[in-house]
Structure formats: C-alpha cells, structure tokens
XYZ file of C-alpha atoms in Angstrom:
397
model
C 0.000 0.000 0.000
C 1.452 3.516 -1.150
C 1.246 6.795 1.226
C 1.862 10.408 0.751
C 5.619 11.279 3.051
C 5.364 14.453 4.576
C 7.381 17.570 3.744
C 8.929 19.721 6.077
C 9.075 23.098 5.679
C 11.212 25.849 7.768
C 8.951 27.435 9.925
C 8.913 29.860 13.282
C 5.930 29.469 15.837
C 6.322 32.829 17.551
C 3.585 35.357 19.835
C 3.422 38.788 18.970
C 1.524 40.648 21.487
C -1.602 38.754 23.011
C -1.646 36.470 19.966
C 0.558 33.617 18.217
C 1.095 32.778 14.755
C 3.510 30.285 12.355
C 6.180 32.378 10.442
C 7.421 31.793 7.059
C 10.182 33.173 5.208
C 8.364 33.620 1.387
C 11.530 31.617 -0.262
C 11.353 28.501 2.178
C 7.816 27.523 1.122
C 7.114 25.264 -1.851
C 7.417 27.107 -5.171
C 4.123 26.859 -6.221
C 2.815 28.270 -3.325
C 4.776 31.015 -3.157
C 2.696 33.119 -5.002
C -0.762 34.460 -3.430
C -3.983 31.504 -4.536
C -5.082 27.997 -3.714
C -1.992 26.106 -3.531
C -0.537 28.624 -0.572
C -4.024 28.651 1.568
C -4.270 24.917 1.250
C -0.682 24.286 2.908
C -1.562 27.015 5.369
C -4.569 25.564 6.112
C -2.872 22.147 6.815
C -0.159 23.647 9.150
C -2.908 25.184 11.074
C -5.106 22.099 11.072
C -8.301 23.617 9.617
C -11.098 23.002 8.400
C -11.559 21.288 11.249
C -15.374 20.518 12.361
C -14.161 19.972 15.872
C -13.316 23.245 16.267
C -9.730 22.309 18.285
C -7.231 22.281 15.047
C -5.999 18.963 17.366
C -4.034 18.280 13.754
C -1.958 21.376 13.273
C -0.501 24.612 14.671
C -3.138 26.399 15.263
C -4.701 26.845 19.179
C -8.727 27.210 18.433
C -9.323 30.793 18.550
C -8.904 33.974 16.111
C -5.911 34.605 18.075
C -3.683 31.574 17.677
C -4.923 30.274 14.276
C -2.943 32.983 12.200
C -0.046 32.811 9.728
C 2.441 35.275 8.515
C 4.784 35.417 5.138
C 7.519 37.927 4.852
C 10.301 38.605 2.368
C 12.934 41.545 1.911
C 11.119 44.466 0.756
C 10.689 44.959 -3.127
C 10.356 48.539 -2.066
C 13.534 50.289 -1.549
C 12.790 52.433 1.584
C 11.194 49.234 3.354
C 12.788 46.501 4.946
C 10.173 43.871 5.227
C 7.256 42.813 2.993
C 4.927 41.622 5.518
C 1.535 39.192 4.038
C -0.619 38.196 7.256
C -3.253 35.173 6.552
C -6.103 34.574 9.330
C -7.227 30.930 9.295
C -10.622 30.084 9.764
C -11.028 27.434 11.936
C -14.119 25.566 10.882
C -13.846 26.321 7.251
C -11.838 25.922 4.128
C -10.682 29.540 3.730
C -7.988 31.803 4.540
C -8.868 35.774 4.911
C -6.270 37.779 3.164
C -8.047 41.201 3.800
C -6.702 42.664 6.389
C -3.577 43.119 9.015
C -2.690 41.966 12.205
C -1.806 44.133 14.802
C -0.170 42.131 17.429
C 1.579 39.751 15.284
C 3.202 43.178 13.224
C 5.018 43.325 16.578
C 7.021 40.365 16.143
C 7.621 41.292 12.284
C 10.665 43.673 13.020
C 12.355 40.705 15.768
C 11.974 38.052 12.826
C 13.128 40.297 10.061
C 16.664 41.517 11.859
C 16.936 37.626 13.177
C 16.599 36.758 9.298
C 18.943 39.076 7.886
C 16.231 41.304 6.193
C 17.888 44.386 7.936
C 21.176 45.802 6.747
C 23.229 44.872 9.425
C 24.820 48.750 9.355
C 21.333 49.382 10.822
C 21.838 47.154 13.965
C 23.379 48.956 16.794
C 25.193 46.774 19.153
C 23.164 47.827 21.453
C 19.829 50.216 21.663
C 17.233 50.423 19.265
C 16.784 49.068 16.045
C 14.243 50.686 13.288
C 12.612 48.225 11.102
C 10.574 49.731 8.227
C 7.626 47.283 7.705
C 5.423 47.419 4.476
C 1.981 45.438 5.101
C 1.402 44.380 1.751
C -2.062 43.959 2.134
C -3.372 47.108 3.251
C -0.317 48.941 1.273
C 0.943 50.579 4.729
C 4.166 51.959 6.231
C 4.853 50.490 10.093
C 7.852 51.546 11.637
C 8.907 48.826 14.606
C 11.231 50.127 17.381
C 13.144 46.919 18.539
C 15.178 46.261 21.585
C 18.552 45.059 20.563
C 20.982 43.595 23.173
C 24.849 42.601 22.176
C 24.062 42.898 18.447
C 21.130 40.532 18.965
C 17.364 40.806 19.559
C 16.219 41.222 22.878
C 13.463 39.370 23.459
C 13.460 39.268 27.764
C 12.350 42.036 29.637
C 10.168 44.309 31.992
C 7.176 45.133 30.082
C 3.717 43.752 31.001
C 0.926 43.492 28.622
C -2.893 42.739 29.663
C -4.020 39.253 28.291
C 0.163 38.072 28.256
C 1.149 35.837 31.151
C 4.564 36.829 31.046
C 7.138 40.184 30.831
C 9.003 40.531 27.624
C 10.305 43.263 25.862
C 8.951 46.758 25.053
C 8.265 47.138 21.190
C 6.956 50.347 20.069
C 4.927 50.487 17.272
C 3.963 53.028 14.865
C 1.195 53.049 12.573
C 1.398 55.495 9.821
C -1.345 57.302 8.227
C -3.133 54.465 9.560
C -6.679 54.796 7.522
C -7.085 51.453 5.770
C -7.703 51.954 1.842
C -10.235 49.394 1.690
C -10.951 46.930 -1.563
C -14.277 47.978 -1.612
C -16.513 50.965 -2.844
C -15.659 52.242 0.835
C -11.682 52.320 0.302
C -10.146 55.628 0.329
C -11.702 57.708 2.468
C -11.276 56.771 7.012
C -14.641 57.395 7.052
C -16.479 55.600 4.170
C -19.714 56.927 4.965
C -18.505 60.655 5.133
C -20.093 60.875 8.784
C -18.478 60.525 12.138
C -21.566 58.548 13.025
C -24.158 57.036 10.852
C -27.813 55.273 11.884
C -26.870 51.913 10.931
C -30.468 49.707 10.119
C -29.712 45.970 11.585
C -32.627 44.359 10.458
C -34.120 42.426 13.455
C -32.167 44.614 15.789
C -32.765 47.810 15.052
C -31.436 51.124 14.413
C -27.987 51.930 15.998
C -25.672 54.736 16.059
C -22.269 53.426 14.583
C -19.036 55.081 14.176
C -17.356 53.339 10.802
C -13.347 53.841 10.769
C -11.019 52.196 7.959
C -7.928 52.884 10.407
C -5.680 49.788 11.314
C -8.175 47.845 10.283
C -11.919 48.434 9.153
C -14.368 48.645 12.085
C -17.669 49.291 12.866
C -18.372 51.140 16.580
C -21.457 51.076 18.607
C -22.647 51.788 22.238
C -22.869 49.118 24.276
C -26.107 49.976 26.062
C -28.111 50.386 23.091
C -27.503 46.496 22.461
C -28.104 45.461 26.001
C -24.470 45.409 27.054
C -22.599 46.989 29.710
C -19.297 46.846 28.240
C -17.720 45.223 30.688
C -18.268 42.027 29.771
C -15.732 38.554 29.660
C -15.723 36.532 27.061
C -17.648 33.816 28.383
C -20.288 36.304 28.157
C -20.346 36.473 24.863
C -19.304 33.258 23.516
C -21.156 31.094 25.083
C -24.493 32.774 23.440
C -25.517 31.637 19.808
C -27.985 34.857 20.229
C -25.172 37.310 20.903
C -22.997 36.154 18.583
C -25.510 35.918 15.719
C -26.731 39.438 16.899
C -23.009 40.873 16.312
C -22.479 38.947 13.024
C -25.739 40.547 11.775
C -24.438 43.804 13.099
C -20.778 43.245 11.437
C -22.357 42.095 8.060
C -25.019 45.242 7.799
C -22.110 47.512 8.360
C -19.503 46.125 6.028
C -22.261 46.601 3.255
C -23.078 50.417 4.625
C -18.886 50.321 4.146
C -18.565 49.300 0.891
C -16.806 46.279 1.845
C -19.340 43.714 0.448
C -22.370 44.461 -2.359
C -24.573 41.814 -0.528
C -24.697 41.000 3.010
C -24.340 37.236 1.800
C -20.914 38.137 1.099
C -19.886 38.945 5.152
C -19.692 34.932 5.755
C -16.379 34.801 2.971
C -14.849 37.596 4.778
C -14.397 37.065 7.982
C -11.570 39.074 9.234
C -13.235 42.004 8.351
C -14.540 44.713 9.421
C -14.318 43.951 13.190
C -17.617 45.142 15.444
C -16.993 46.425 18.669
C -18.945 48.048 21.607
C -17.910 51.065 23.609
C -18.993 52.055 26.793
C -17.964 54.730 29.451
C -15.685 53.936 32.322
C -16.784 51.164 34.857
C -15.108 48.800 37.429
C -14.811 45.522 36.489
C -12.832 42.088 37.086
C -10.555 40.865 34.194
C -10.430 37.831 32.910
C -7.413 36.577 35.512
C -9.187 38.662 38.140
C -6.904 41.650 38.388
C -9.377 44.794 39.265
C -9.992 47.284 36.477
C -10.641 50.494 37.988
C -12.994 53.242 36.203
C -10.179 56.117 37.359
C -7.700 54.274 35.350
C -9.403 54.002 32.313
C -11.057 56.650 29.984
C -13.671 54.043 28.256
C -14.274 50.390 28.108
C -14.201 48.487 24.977
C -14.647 44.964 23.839
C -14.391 43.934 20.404
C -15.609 40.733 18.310
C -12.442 39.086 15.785
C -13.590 35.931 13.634
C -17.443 35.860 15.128
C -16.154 35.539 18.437
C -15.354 38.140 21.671
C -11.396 38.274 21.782
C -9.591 37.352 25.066
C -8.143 41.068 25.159
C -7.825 43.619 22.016
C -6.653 43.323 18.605
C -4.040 45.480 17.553
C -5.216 46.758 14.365
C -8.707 47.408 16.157
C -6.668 49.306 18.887
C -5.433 51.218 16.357
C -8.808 52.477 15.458
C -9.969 52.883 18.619
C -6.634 55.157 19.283
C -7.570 56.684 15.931
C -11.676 57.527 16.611
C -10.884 58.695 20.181
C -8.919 61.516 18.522
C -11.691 62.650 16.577
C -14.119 64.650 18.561
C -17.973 63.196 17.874
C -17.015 59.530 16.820
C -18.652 57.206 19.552
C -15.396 56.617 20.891
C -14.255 59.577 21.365
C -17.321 60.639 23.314
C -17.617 57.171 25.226
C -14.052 58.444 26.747
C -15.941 61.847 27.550
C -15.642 64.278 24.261
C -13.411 66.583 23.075
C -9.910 66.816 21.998
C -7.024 63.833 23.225
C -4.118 62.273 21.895
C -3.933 59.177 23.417
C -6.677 56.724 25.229
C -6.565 54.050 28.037
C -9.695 51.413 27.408
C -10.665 48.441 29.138
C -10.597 45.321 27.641
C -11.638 41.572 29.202
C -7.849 41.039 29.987
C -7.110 44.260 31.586
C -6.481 47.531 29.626
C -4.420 49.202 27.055
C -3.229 52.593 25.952
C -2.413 53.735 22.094
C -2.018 57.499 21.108
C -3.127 58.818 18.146
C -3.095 62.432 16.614
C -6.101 63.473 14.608
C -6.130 67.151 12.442
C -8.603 68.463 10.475
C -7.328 69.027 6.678
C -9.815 70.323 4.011
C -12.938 69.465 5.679
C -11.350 65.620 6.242
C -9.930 64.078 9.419
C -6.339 63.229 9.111
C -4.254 60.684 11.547
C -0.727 60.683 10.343
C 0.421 57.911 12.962
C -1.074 55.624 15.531
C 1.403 54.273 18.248
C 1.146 51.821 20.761
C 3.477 49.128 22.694
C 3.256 45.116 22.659
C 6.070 42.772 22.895
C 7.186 39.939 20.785
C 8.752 36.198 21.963
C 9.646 33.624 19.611
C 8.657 30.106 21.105
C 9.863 27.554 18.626
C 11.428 27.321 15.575
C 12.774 24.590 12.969
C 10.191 23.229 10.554
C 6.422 22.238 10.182
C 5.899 18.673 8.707
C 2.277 18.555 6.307
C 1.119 16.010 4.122
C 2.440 16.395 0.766
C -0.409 16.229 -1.085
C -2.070 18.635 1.209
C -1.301 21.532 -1.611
C-alpha cells in the first residue's frame, strides 16, 4: 500500500503581542505556493489544522481561537525604503478559507524581531546595542509600520520588563507606529477613514434595530457602537459572549449590515467569505470591572471600556489593528469613541478590555474638511517560542 511522506518546511511558531502565529520566510515555502492563490491557503490551512469541524485544530498549529490560528509570510522588501514585505493570513477554523483582507496588529510586533533575526535588515542598521528601526510594508493594506526593537549585544532582545494585559509573562517593550493608519479598503468604501462621510451614521440591523455606529477604515476596518443600546454593559468577559448563539448571531448581523453600509461587500451574503473584516466592537464609558485573571480594572484608570468581536467571536483582550482604530476615533471629537471616553480633543486613550487595559495614542487634524491621523502608536512585545520546521502532508497543496 502507497502513502503520501510528509514535507517539512522551515517554519517559526512565535507570539506577537496577546496572539501567536507560524512564520514563514516567502523563499522557504514550496514554489508553487509562493505566489498568493489555492496552492498557498491549502498548505496554510494544513499547518494550522483547519477546516476542522471539531473546532480544536488537534491536527496542526493552530490553538482554536482567532488569536492563535494565524499565519504570517515575509520577504525583503521589493520597495527600496522598506525593509520587510509583511503578508498576514487569518485561518478560519471551521472552514476551508484563509482571509487575506486585512492586518494583524499584534503579530506586526514580532515582524521587526523576525526580520533583523533573518537578515532582512542591513546589518549597518543594527546597533550593538539600543534600538533598532525596522521599516515594515503590510502588503495587504499597502501601509508603512515603523517597529522600534530592543537590541541587546548585536542581537534581539526578546526578555524584559514590560507587562501586557491578556500576556502571562514580561518581555520586551516594542513600540509600534502606525502610519497614516486609515485602511484603503478593496471595496466601494476604500479611500476615504470614514467611508460613509459621517463621524456617526444610523446603521439599520434588520431584526435589531437602528444603531448609532461610528465606521473607521484605520488599522483595520471597524464598525463602533454603544454598548447599552444592544443590552451590554461593556464590561463584559468573554464567556459572556461566547457562550451565546444569540449574541454572537446578533453581532455577526451587526458586522455584516455595516460592512455593506462600508462598501466592503455588495450583498450581506458576502460577510460569511470575509471574515476578518470589518471587526464590530462596543464602547462604553468607564466602569469597574474584574478581568479575565481577576486583576481589578478600575474606572479612574481608564477613559472608556471596549470589547471587540475578531472571527465571530469576543477576543480574550484587544486586537491590535482594532486598537489602532480605537486610538484613531478617540482623537476625533464626535465619533462614539471619542465621546464614550468623555468628548473633546485627546491624543492618546486608556480602554478596558476583558484582559485588563491598554493605551495607544493617536493624533487626529482636520485638513480640508477631512480628518487626518498621520500615525497611531502603541506598545506590545514579541517572543519567539519555537522554531525549525512544520511537517504537512504532501499532497495537502
């Protein structure tokens, strides 16, 4: 009886803020699939282990949530004043597709680490010790991020002091910067941060209602609303959440009516395909709550509470593209963000989230009768946790 060997492929399994993904270097995978189309999302569907009707990816890399079923590609830059071309590619877990349309914030902050670590940075650029600047292009949202990475004895420095909400661990500080942060789009939508041309829009949900809704393409398209006009306090866990086939149909409904008020979709049929975006979240003012690990949020150290949906469910803390356009709406005076953290004019915003809270500055200016953000920043850290190869099936692709 004849059998399929596996192929290995060189591969790093590494977290990047409050998520984890498998890295690839674009010239280590199989030729074929080393241009964007079926043969590339089959393979990374088989290193994840999806579809799988379980809903545990048991057979692959992946960890059974939005936030550990992700993959990344990255090559040196084809653009000279870049470093890193950076391709992110969210697995579904259940089904047979993989959403190219959008970034990932918290894995970006392991980009810079893995491209210095790969020789993708002119070694001229890496002190011997200090800071080194890695210019990131995210091919699919055609952005500039600039990573500031800790380097140690002419080496990444991946140990440290910093804490982030939702890690268990202290690594190292990595600043990120967003630039000009509002998301083109692919859709009728693309080009403008606000594809509606309002700060807030009555959004019609059939079988819901009609709800305010601030609609931002920055970091990553979202769609805003207040908590309490769904029923929510916005201090919820995501037990809360995810363990209701009501709320989470009620939020896909919501995502799916806004992506079409967007212009990412024609038909709200077409919100099932793509997944990854936008994101729906909820705001609410401050409150007092218990995180997830039962560390006390306090409504004096926070200016607003937000939770926010990735892949149909509530994530365990905060993306970091969507914290990029929460950073980005609270600098606009009028969005519902900005007014959940009290109105007027700010440059930077602390919100809760179930794991604990998170701050991200943004500066918003008003240019011709549009809002302009020329940068988003905020911190994460980045570990790698394994590396060597991933072993599929080689008919798999």
């Amino acid at each position: 009886m004849t059998h399929i060997p596996q192929i290995k492929i060189p591969a790093t399994y590494v977290r990047g803020g409050t998520s984890k993904g498998v890295f690839f270097k674009l010239a280590d995978l199989p030729e074929r699939c080393q241009v964007a189309g079926e043969a590339r999302d089959k393979l990374l569907l088989r290193v994840i282990g999806s579809p799988d009707p379980y809903g545990a990816q048991i057979d692959g890399m992946g960890g059974a949530t939005s936030s550990t079923s992700k993959t990344v590609i990255l090559a040196p830059s084809s653009r000279a004043d870049h470093d890193v071309d950076y391709m992110f590619g969210q697995v579904s877990i259940d089904k047979a597709f993989v959403d190219w349309s959008g970034n990932c914030g918290n894995l970006t902050a392991a980009v810079g680490s893995f491209a210095i670590s790969n020789g993708m940075v002119a070694p001229d650029r890496i002190p011997k010790d200090g800071i080194c600047t890695v210019r990131i292009w995210q091919v699919q949202i055609q952005k500039t991020i600039i990573a500031h990475v800790p380097i140690s004895n002419g080496a990444v420095q991946e140990t440290g002091d910093f804490e982030l909400d939702g890690v268990t661990f202290p690594a190292a500080e990595v600043q990120i910067e967003f630039l000009d942060p509002a998301d083109e789009g692919d859709g009728d939508g693309g080009g403008s941060m606000f594809p509606t041309g309002n700060l807030v829009d009555d959004l019609v949900v059939p079988g819901i209602g009609t709800l305010k809704a601030t609609m931002i393409n920055a970091g990553i398209p979202t769609v805003f609303i207040n908590a309490a006009e769904i029923g929510c306090t916005g201090t919820e866990l995501r037990e809360a959440i995810n363990t209701s086939p009501e709320w989470l149909a009620k939020f896909e409904t919501i995502r799916a009516h806004g992506a079409l008020r967007m212009g990412l979709i024609n038909d709200v049929s077409e919100a099932a395909k793509r997944q990854h975006t936008p994101k729906v979240a909820f705001v609410a003012p401050p409150a007092d709550y218990l995180s997830s690990s039962g560390k006390p949020i306090k409504a004096s150290e926070i200016d607003l509470n937000v939770r926010a949906l990735s892949m149909g469910k509530l994530h365990h803390a905060m993306m970091g593209t969507c914290a990029v356009a929460i950073g980005t709406a609270a600098a606009i005076p009028g969005t519902l963000v900005n007014l959940a953290a009290g109105g007027g004019a700010r440059t930077a915003v602390r919100f809760g989230h179930p794991s604990g809270s998170l701050r991200v500055g943004a500066e918003a200016t008003l240019e011709n009768g549009q809002w302009v953000v020329k940068k988003a920043i905020m911190s994460r850290s980045a570990r790698v946790l394994m590396e060597g190869f991933v072993r599929v099936p080689g008919d798999c692709f």
